[in-house]
mmCIF file of C-alpha atoms in Angstrom:
data_model
loop_
_atom_site.group_PDB
_atom_site.id
_atom_site.type_symbol
_atom_site.label_atom_id
_atom_site.label_comp_id
_atom_site.label_asym_id
_atom_site.label_seq_id
_atom_site.Cartn_x
_atom_site.Cartn_y
_atom_site.Cartn_z
ATOM 1 C CA MET A 1 -43.979 49.088 -133.271
ATOM 2 C CA MET A 2 -44.634 50.339 -129.750
ATOM 3 C CA SER A 3 -48.345 49.609 -130.105
ATOM 4 C CA VAL A 4 -47.572 46.015 -131.184
ATOM 5 C CA LEU A 5 -45.271 45.477 -128.212
ATOM 6 C CA SER A 6 -47.853 46.968 -125.883
ATOM 7 C CA GLY A 7 -50.462 44.604 -127.285
ATOM 8 C CA LEU A 8 -48.211 41.589 -126.776
ATOM 9 C CA LEU A 9 -47.487 42.695 -123.214
ATOM 10 C CA ALA A 10 -51.197 43.033 -122.510
ATOM 11 C CA VAL A 11 -51.841 39.536 -123.804
ATOM 12 C CA GLY A 12 -49.038 38.230 -121.635
ATOM 13 C CA LEU A 13 -50.607 39.832 -118.591
ATOM 14 C CA VAL A 14 -54.002 38.400 -119.409
ATOM 15 C CA VAL A 15 -52.739 34.848 -119.679
ATOM 16 C CA GLY A 16 -50.492 35.148 -116.646
ATOM 17 C CA LEU A 17 -51.622 32.696 -113.954
ATOM 18 C CA SER A 18 -51.171 32.429 -110.222
ATOM 19 C CA ALA A 19 -49.241 29.527 -108.718
ATOM 20 C CA GLY A 20 -52.426 27.741 -107.741
ATOM 21 C CA SER A 21 -53.983 27.808 -111.227
ATOM 22 C CA ALA A 22 -51.029 27.594 -113.558
ATOM 23 C CA LEU A 23 -52.094 24.191 -114.837
ATOM 24 C CA ALA A 24 -55.684 25.114 -115.537
ATOM 25 C CA VAL A 25 -55.287 26.127 -119.191
ATOM 26 C CA GLU A 26 -52.081 24.336 -120.140
ATOM 27 C CA PRO A 27 -52.229 23.206 -123.792
ATOM 28 C CA THR A 28 -53.095 19.547 -124.225
ATOM 29 C CA ASP A 29 -51.132 18.899 -127.418
ATOM 30 C CA ASN A 30 -51.398 15.552 -129.184
ATOM 31 C CA THR A 31 -54.567 14.524 -127.362
ATOM 32 C CA GLY A 32 -56.694 14.555 -130.495
ATOM 33 C CA ALA A 33 -58.740 17.301 -128.830
ATOM 34 C CA GLY A 34 -61.787 18.479 -130.747
ATOM 35 C CA GLN A 35 -62.165 15.438 -132.976
ATOM 36 C CA SER A 36 -64.845 12.800 -132.640
ATOM 37 C CA ALA A 37 -64.180 10.618 -129.609
ATOM 38 C CA THR A 38 -65.348 7.571 -131.565
ATOM 39 C CA GLN A 39 -62.893 8.273 -134.385
ATOM 40 C CA ALA A 40 -60.084 8.933 -131.912
ATOM 41 C CA LEU A 41 -60.911 5.650 -130.181
ATOM 42 C CA ASP A 42 -60.558 3.787 -133.476
ATOM 43 C CA SER A 43 -57.077 5.285 -133.902
ATOM 44 C CA LEU A 44 -55.793 3.643 -130.708
ATOM 45 C CA GLU A 45 -53.937 0.359 -130.925
ATOM 46 C CA VAL A 46 -55.829 -2.626 -129.533
ATOM 47 C CA LYS A 47 -53.945 -5.490 -127.907
ATOM 48 C CA GLY A 48 -53.664 -7.469 -124.708
ATOM 49 C CA ARG A 49 -52.622 -6.111 -121.344
ATOM 50 C CA ALA A 50 -48.904 -6.488 -120.614
ATOM 51 C CA PRO A 51 -47.749 -7.965 -117.274
ATOM 52 C CA LYS A 52 -47.686 -5.613 -114.319
ATOM 53 C CA THR A 53 -44.187 -6.850 -113.529
ATOM 54 C CA GLY A 54 -41.866 -4.062 -112.479
ATOM 55 C CA TYR A 55 -44.584 -1.512 -111.774
ATOM 56 C CA LYS A 56 -43.842 0.906 -108.962
ATOM 57 C CA ARG A 57 -45.220 4.360 -108.307
ATOM 58 C CA THR A 58 -41.662 5.650 -108.450
ATOM 59 C CA GLN A 59 -41.493 4.614 -112.108
ATOM 60 C CA PHE A 60 -43.611 7.725 -112.672
ATOM 61 C CA GLY A 61 -41.407 10.047 -110.644
ATOM 62 C CA LYS A 62 -41.920 11.668 -107.275
ATOM 63 C CA ALA A 63 -45.578 11.825 -106.288
ATOM 64 C CA TRP A 64 -47.091 15.230 -107.017
ATOM 65 C CA ALA A 65 -43.837 16.755 -108.213
ATOM 66 C CA ASP A 66 -43.803 20.436 -109.134
ATOM 67 C CA VAL A 67 -43.083 19.632 -112.783
ATOM 68 C CA ASP A 68 -44.103 23.041 -114.098
ATOM 69 C CA ARG A 69 -41.891 24.776 -111.489
ATOM 70 C CA ASN A 70 -44.609 27.207 -110.469
ATOM 71 C CA GLY A 71 -43.769 26.772 -106.772
ATOM 72 C CA CYS A 72 -46.817 24.617 -106.062
ATOM 73 C CA ASP A 73 -47.050 20.807 -106.079
ATOM 74 C CA THR A 74 -49.365 19.094 -108.556
ATOM 75 C CA ARG A 75 -51.883 17.967 -105.938
ATOM 76 C CA ASN A 76 -52.539 21.509 -104.779
ATOM 77 C CA ASP A 77 -52.519 22.776 -108.363
ATOM 78 C CA ILE A 78 -55.452 20.483 -109.130
ATOM 79 C CA LEU A 79 -57.293 21.338 -105.911
ATOM 80 C CA ASN A 80 -56.912 25.019 -106.820
ATOM 81 C CA ARG A 81 -58.241 24.315 -110.305
ATOM 82 C CA ASP A 82 -61.207 22.070 -109.453
ATOM 83 C CA LEU A 83 -62.469 23.487 -106.149
ATOM 84 C CA THR A 84 -64.501 26.641 -105.642
ATOM 85 C CA ASP A 85 -64.568 29.006 -102.650
ATOM 86 C CA VAL A 86 -60.923 28.113 -102.063
ATOM 87 C CA LYS A 87 -59.102 29.324 -98.974
ATOM 88 C CA HIS A 88 -55.343 28.883 -98.675
ATOM 89 C CA LYS A 89 -52.990 28.102 -95.853
ATOM 90 C CA VAL A 90 -51.205 31.301 -94.847
ATOM 91 C CA ARG A 91 -47.710 31.978 -96.104
ATOM 92 C CA THR A 92 -47.957 29.411 -98.933
ATOM 93 C CA HIS A 93 -48.270 31.964 -101.769
ATOM 94 C CA ASP A 94 -51.846 30.844 -102.493
ATOM 95 C CA CYS A 95 -50.709 27.276 -103.063
ATOM 96 C CA VAL A 96 -51.738 24.949 -100.225
ATOM 97 C CA VAL A 97 -55.529 24.630 -100.182
ATOM 98 C CA LYS A 98 -56.975 24.791 -96.677
ATOM 99 C CA SER A 99 -60.646 24.471 -97.640
ATOM 100 C CA GLY A 100 -63.008 24.644 -100.583
ATOM 101 C CA GLN A 101 -66.025 23.102 -102.289
ATOM 102 C CA LEU A 102 -65.949 20.332 -104.892
ATOM 103 C CA HIS A 103 -68.733 19.340 -107.260
ATOM 104 C CA ASP A 104 -67.563 15.769 -107.728
ATOM 105 C CA PRO A 105 -67.801 14.669 -111.367
ATOM 106 C CA TYR A 106 -67.720 10.962 -110.468
ATOM 107 C CA THR A 107 -70.763 10.958 -108.163
ATOM 108 C CA GLY A 108 -72.414 14.302 -108.873
ATOM 109 C CA LYS A 109 -72.268 15.143 -105.162
ATOM 110 C CA ASP A 110 -71.068 18.380 -103.570
ATOM 111 C CA ILE A 111 -68.245 17.838 -101.096
ATOM 112 C CA ALA A 112 -66.801 20.264 -98.584
ATOM 113 C CA PHE A 113 -63.025 19.923 -98.472
ATOM 114 C CA LYS A 114 -61.088 20.759 -95.350
ATOM 115 C CA LYS A 115 -57.394 20.032 -95.020
ATOM 116 C CA GLY A 116 -56.739 17.926 -91.955
ATOM 117 C CA TRP A 117 -55.685 14.569 -90.581
ATOM 118 C CA LYS A 118 -59.200 13.082 -90.737
ATOM 119 C CA THR A 119 -60.712 15.230 -93.487
ATOM 120 C CA SER A 120 -58.303 15.575 -96.426
ATOM 121 C CA THR A 121 -59.126 12.122 -97.791
ATOM 122 C CA ALA A 122 -62.697 13.217 -98.604
ATOM 123 C CA VAL A 123 -61.256 14.714 -101.798
ATOM 124 C CA GLN A 124 -58.485 12.919 -103.669
ATOM 125 C CA ILE A 125 -56.726 13.471 -106.980
ATOM 126 C CA ASP A 126 -57.459 10.726 -109.474
ATOM 127 C CA HIS A 127 -55.431 9.747 -112.522
ATOM 128 C CA VAL A 128 -58.126 9.404 -115.181
ATOM 129 C CA VAL A 129 -55.912 6.782 -116.802
ATOM 130 C CA ALA A 130 -54.524 4.994 -113.767
ATOM 131 C CA LEU A 131 -50.730 4.740 -113.656
ATOM 132 C CA SER A 132 -50.818 0.974 -113.210
ATOM 133 C CA ASP A 133 -53.134 0.681 -116.212
ATOM 134 C CA ALA A 134 -50.817 2.938 -118.220
ATOM 135 C CA TRP A 135 -47.828 0.799 -117.203
ATOM 136 C CA GLN A 136 -49.525 -2.319 -118.570
ATOM 137 C CA LYS A 137 -50.512 -0.603 -121.831
ATOM 138 C CA GLY A 138 -47.380 1.038 -123.122
ATOM 139 C CA ALA A 139 -45.933 3.297 -120.424
ATOM 140 C CA GLN A 140 -43.167 0.772 -119.725
ATOM 141 C CA LYS A 141 -41.649 1.901 -123.008
ATOM 142 C CA LEU A 142 -41.797 5.599 -122.147
ATOM 143 C CA SER A 143 -38.830 7.428 -120.679
ATOM 144 C CA GLN A 144 -38.814 8.287 -116.967
ATOM 145 C CA THR A 145 -39.269 11.938 -117.926
ATOM 146 C CA LYS A 146 -42.322 11.162 -120.050
ATOM 147 C CA ARG A 147 -43.846 8.959 -117.337
ATOM 148 C CA THR A 148 -43.362 11.754 -114.801
ATOM 149 C CA GLU A 149 -45.139 14.083 -117.202
ATOM 150 C CA LEU A 150 -48.013 11.605 -117.514
ATOM 151 C CA ALA A 151 -48.368 11.284 -113.725
ATOM 152 C CA ASN A 152 -48.531 15.064 -113.281
ATOM 153 C CA ASP A 153 -50.374 16.045 -116.457
ATOM 154 C CA PRO A 154 -53.451 18.121 -115.511
ATOM 155 C CA TYR A 155 -55.228 16.613 -118.507
ATOM 156 C CA ASN A 156 -55.044 13.253 -116.721
ATOM 157 C CA LEU A 157 -55.971 14.537 -113.264
ATOM 158 C CA LEU A 158 -59.276 15.322 -111.559
ATOM 159 C CA ALA A 159 -60.196 16.160 -107.974
ATOM 160 C CA VAL A 160 -62.870 13.621 -107.018
ATOM 161 C CA GLN A 161 -64.601 11.987 -104.077
ATOM 162 C CA GLY A 162 -62.071 9.904 -102.145
ATOM 163 C CA LYS A 163 -64.339 6.849 -101.852
ATOM 164 C CA ALA A 164 -64.982 6.809 -105.600
ATOM 165 C CA ASN A 165 -61.273 7.129 -106.321
ATOM 166 C CA GLN A 166 -60.406 4.187 -104.082
ATOM 167 C CA LYS A 167 -63.227 2.094 -105.529
ATOM 168 C CA LYS A 168 -61.905 2.730 -109.042
ATOM 169 C CA SER A 169 -58.357 1.753 -107.986
ATOM 170 C CA ASP A 170 -56.420 1.057 -111.210
ATOM 171 C CA GLY A 171 -59.427 -0.038 -113.250
ATOM 172 C CA ASP A 172 -60.010 0.860 -116.878
ATOM 173 C CA ALA A 173 -63.381 1.541 -118.538
ATOM 174 C CA ALA A 174 -64.085 -2.190 -118.796
ATOM 175 C CA THR A 175 -64.019 -2.592 -115.011
ATOM 176 C CA TRP A 176 -65.094 0.807 -113.637
ATOM 177 C CA LEU A 177 -67.157 3.802 -114.713
ATOM 178 C CA PRO A 178 -68.370 6.811 -112.679
ATOM 179 C CA SER A 179 -71.710 6.298 -110.949
ATOM 180 C CA ASN A 180 -72.655 9.737 -112.311
ATOM 181 C CA LYS A 181 -73.891 8.563 -115.719
ATOM 182 C CA SER A 182 -74.042 12.099 -117.108
ATOM 183 C CA PHE A 183 -70.248 12.307 -116.808
ATOM 184 C CA ARG A 184 -69.374 8.968 -118.401
ATOM 185 C CA CYS A 185 -69.101 10.279 -121.971
ATOM 186 C CA GLU A 186 -66.688 13.011 -120.950
ATOM 187 C CA TYR A 187 -64.776 10.573 -118.738
ATOM 188 C CA VAL A 188 -64.087 7.976 -121.438
ATOM 189 C CA ALA A 189 -63.376 10.717 -123.995
ATOM 190 C CA ARG A 190 -60.678 12.073 -121.683
ATOM 191 C CA GLN A 191 -59.212 8.581 -121.303
ATOM 192 C CA ILE A 192 -59.012 8.391 -125.092
ATOM 193 C CA GLY A 193 -57.222 11.755 -125.167
ATOM 194 C CA VAL A 194 -54.686 10.695 -122.540
ATOM 195 C CA LYS A 195 -53.928 7.417 -124.293
ATOM 196 C CA HIS A 196 -53.628 9.203 -127.621
ATOM 197 C CA LYS A 197 -51.245 11.769 -126.146
ATOM 198 C CA TYR A 198 -48.921 9.181 -124.589
ATOM 199 C CA SER A 199 -49.245 6.489 -127.289
ATOM 200 C CA LEU A 200 -50.859 3.973 -124.934
ATOM 201 C CA TRP A 201 -52.966 1.107 -126.201
ATOM 202 C CA ILE A 202 -56.314 -0.316 -125.103
ATOM 203 C CA THR A 203 -57.630 -3.851 -124.682
ATOM 204 C CA GLN A 204 -60.540 -5.205 -126.721
ATOM 205 C CA ALA A 205 -62.758 -5.303 -123.617
ATOM 206 C CA GLU A 206 -61.844 -1.706 -122.842
ATOM 207 C CA LYS A 207 -62.660 -0.566 -126.385
ATOM 208 C CA GLU A 208 -66.027 -2.305 -126.272
ATOM 209 C CA ALA A 209 -66.862 -0.673 -122.933
ATOM 210 C CA ILE A 210 -65.902 2.793 -124.201
ATOM 211 C CA SER A 211 -67.813 2.268 -127.462
ATOM 212 C CA LYS A 212 -70.926 1.329 -125.482
ATOM 213 C CA VAL A 213 -70.690 4.558 -123.481
ATOM 214 C CA LEU A 214 -70.094 6.682 -126.601
ATOM 215 C CA SER A 215 -73.083 5.104 -128.365
ATOM 216 C CA SER A 216 -75.272 7.243 -126.100
ATOM 217 C CA CYS A 217 -73.399 10.440 -127.073
ATOM 218 C CA PRO A 218 -72.292 10.126 -130.730
ATOM 219 C CA THR A 219 -71.301 13.804 -130.943
ATOM 220 C CA GLN A 220 -68.897 13.585 -127.991
ATOM 221 C CA THR A 221 -65.468 15.000 -128.815
ATOM 222 C CA VAL A 222 -62.108 14.535 -127.142
ATOM 223 C CA PRO A 223 -61.856 17.293 -124.475
ATOM 224 C CA ASP A 224 -59.617 20.241 -125.267
ATOM 225 C CA TYR A 225 -59.523 21.564 -121.713
ATOM 226 C CA THR A 226 -57.863 20.338 -118.538
ATOM 227 C CA GLY A 227 -60.653 20.470 -115.986
ATOM 228 C CA VAL A 228 -64.265 19.307 -115.984
ATOM 229 C CA LYS A 229 -66.331 21.150 -118.569
ATOM 230 C CA ASP A 230 -68.366 23.908 -116.940
ATOM 231 C CA SER A 231 -71.486 24.271 -119.035
ATOM 232 C CA THR A 232 -74.620 25.152 -117.102
ATOM 233 C CA ALA A 233 -76.637 24.658 -120.270
ATOM 234 C CA GLU A 234 -75.829 20.959 -120.179
ATOM 235 C CA LYS A 235 -76.483 20.436 -116.485
ATOM 236 C CA THR A 236 -79.799 19.070 -115.276
ATOM 237 C CA THR A 237 -81.441 21.402 -112.799
ATOM 238 C CA GLU A 238 -82.420 20.200 -109.367
ATOM 239 C CA SER A 239 -86.126 20.459 -110.247
ATOM 240 C CA GLU A 240 -85.592 18.439 -113.434
ATOM 241 C CA GLN A 241 -83.728 15.786 -111.459
ATOM 242 C CA THR A 242 -86.558 15.622 -108.914
ATOM 243 C CA GLU A 243 -89.187 15.362 -111.658
ATOM 244 C CA GLN A 244 -87.193 12.653 -113.425
ATOM 245 C CA THR A 245 -86.789 10.680 -110.194
ATOM 246 C CA GLN A 246 -90.497 10.971 -109.406
ATOM 247 C CA THR A 247 -91.355 9.773 -112.922
ATOM 248 C CA GLU A 248 -88.923 6.875 -112.895
ATOM 249 C CA GLN A 249 -89.867 5.511 -109.477
ATOM 250 C CA PRO A 250 -93.542 4.688 -110.285
ATOM 251 C CA ALA A 251 -92.489 3.153 -113.607
ATOM 252 C CA GLU A 252 -89.918 0.979 -111.901
ATOM 253 C CA GLN A 253 -92.435 -0.001 -109.219
ATOM 254 C CA ALA A 254 -95.057 -0.896 -111.846
ATOM 255 C CA GLN A 255 -92.546 -3.008 -113.729
ATOM 256 C CA GLN A 256 -91.594 -4.826 -110.534
ATOM 257 C CA ASN A 257 -95.292 -5.464 -109.721
ATOM 258 C CA GLN A 258 -95.897 -6.789 -113.242
ATOM 259 C CA GLN A 259 -92.950 -9.133 -112.995
ATOM 260 C CA THR A 260 -94.184 -10.365 -109.614
ATOM 261 C CA THR A 261 -97.687 -11.051 -111.012
ATOM 262 C CA GLN A 262 -96.606 -12.761 -114.216
ATOM 263 C CA ALA A 263 -94.015 -15.145 -112.908
ATOM 264 C CA PRO A 264 -93.524 -16.973 -109.615
ATOM 265 C CA ALA A 265 -90.501 -16.081 -107.603
ATOM 266 C CA PRO A 266 -87.491 -18.091 -108.782
ATOM 267 C CA GLU A 267 -85.731 -20.462 -106.490
ATOM 268 C CA PRO A 268 -83.061 -18.592 -104.563
ATOM 269 C CA ALA A 269 -79.619 -19.044 -106.050
ATOM 270 C CA PRO A 270 -77.019 -20.692 -103.862
ATOM 271 C CA ALA A 271 -75.039 -18.200 -101.870
ATOM 272 C CA PRO A 272 -71.749 -17.339 -103.591
ATOM 273 C CA ALA A 273 -68.537 -18.280 -101.922
ATOM 274 C CA PRO A 274 -67.341 -15.458 -99.703
ATOM 275 C CA ALA A 275 -64.733 -13.206 -101.335
ATOM 276 C CA PRO A 276 -61.275 -13.432 -99.826
ATOM 277 C CA GLN A 277 -60.785 -10.769 -97.221
ATOM 278 C CA PRO A 278 -58.007 -8.230 -97.848
ATOM 279 C CA ALA A 279 -55.006 -8.367 -95.627
ATOM 280 C CA PRO A 280 -55.495 -6.306 -92.485
ATOM 281 C CA GLN A 281 -53.782 -2.976 -92.425
ATOM 282 C CA GLN A 282 -51.392 -3.967 -89.662
ATOM 283 C CA ASP A 283 -49.855 -6.597 -91.978
ATOM 284 C CA VAL A 284 -48.484 -3.799 -94.168
ATOM 285 C CA TYR A 285 -45.718 -1.770 -92.615
ATOM 286 C CA TYR A 286 -43.427 0.796 -94.183
ATOM 287 C CA PRO A 287 -40.631 2.005 -91.885
ATOM 288 C CA ASN A 288 -40.426 5.282 -93.806
ATOM 289 C CA CYS A 289 -41.710 7.048 -96.904
ATOM 290 C CA THR A 290 -38.728 5.934 -98.939
ATOM 291 C CA ALA A 291 -39.799 2.339 -98.432
ATOM 292 C CA ALA A 292 -43.425 3.193 -99.234
ATOM 293 C CA ARG A 293 -42.433 4.884 -102.497
ATOM 294 C CA ALA A 294 -40.146 2.000 -103.430
ATOM 295 C CA ALA A 295 -43.133 -0.327 -103.029
ATOM 296 C CA GLY A 296 -45.250 1.910 -105.252
ATOM 297 C CA ALA A 297 -47.676 2.632 -102.400
ATOM 298 C CA ALA A 298 -47.225 6.400 -101.998
ATOM 299 C CA PRO A 299 -49.144 8.542 -101.448
ATOM 300 C CA ILE A 300 -50.974 6.548 -98.745
ATOM 301 C CA TYR A 301 -54.383 7.835 -97.689
ATOM 302 C CA GLN A 302 -55.669 7.378 -94.163
ATOM 303 C CA GLY A 303 -57.476 4.041 -93.981
ATOM 304 C CA GLN A 304 -55.318 2.411 -96.635
ATOM 305 C CA PRO A 305 -52.858 -0.380 -95.763
ATOM 306 C CA GLY A 306 -49.532 0.983 -94.567
ATOM 307 C CA TYR A 307 -50.823 4.382 -93.417
ATOM 308 C CA ARG A 308 -49.303 5.570 -90.144
ATOM 309 C CA SER A 309 -49.559 9.008 -88.595
ATOM 310 C CA GLN A 310 -45.761 9.031 -88.253
ATOM 311 C CA LEU A 311 -45.520 9.086 -92.055
ATOM 312 C CA ASP A 312 -48.044 11.918 -92.345
ATOM 313 C CA ARG A 313 -45.885 14.919 -91.553
ATOM 314 C CA ASP A 314 -48.533 17.610 -91.978
ATOM 315 C CA HIS A 315 -51.315 15.434 -90.492
ATOM 316 C CA ASP A 316 -53.683 15.985 -93.392
ATOM 317 C CA GLY A 317 -54.597 12.324 -93.828
ATOM 318 C CA VAL A 318 -52.210 11.768 -96.728
ATOM 319 C CA ALA A 319 -48.859 10.151 -95.901
ATOM 320 C CA CYS A 320 -45.728 10.238 -98.056
ATOM 321 C CA GLU A 321 -47.052 12.918 -100.420
#
């Protein structure tokens, strides 16, 4: 009996996690993990997008709440999970990330993260299934507790390049995909897993977009892990990338030359009407973070409408965290 108890204790010690990485191996039950992504996609309900009426960020609980009660907020949990060479702010129990390196899955670029007023926004935490998209596809019917779980679920969160995150906004697969094409299969498969887990539906356009991506990777399965898969065997080496680029460039140039020779240049199309300019940042004003959260705008990254340094208490470029 003592040997059994000792064995159980040893297992408990092995799986014990620090505050900064407690979310890294959390079970992702009900995601459909391990099964064919195409089959899991077919199991999702398909119907039109519901109105966005009533959506606010606060419908999904406090931003970056410490839902697992490990003493570290969700944002820093994900930074700890996805960054390498992590250094922590002193006296934060290895929670608050001061610096680190990110290999961004959305662009394939390496990004140096440094916490600070002008630097923190280089790396942001993206909801793989955007909260606004979730709201319009079934989350309205979830309880507040379940929506808070969705917003802080590590399975639905990735540390990514800030510019890519803002460009994605609340788009689904029909309107936005990562520029890093080698990550698209894993990206849409994770979206399927999230929607399966929280009983969210998809639109017909979204299903067609995901199916098109999965057609290039028919063996793709729904991920059964929380972070980006780390498999060096599947990564293209730098030399292979260089060789591929060198091979593709002459082919593209030859194709362009052939097209130029075979057909005269078409008449230039009329210039499209200029897109409406977004409202200038000064037109958006939140007197405090309570107002920003009530409007569904928090957290507000530096450069986004409504950001003011007075709302950014720790001056890391992210207000109303």
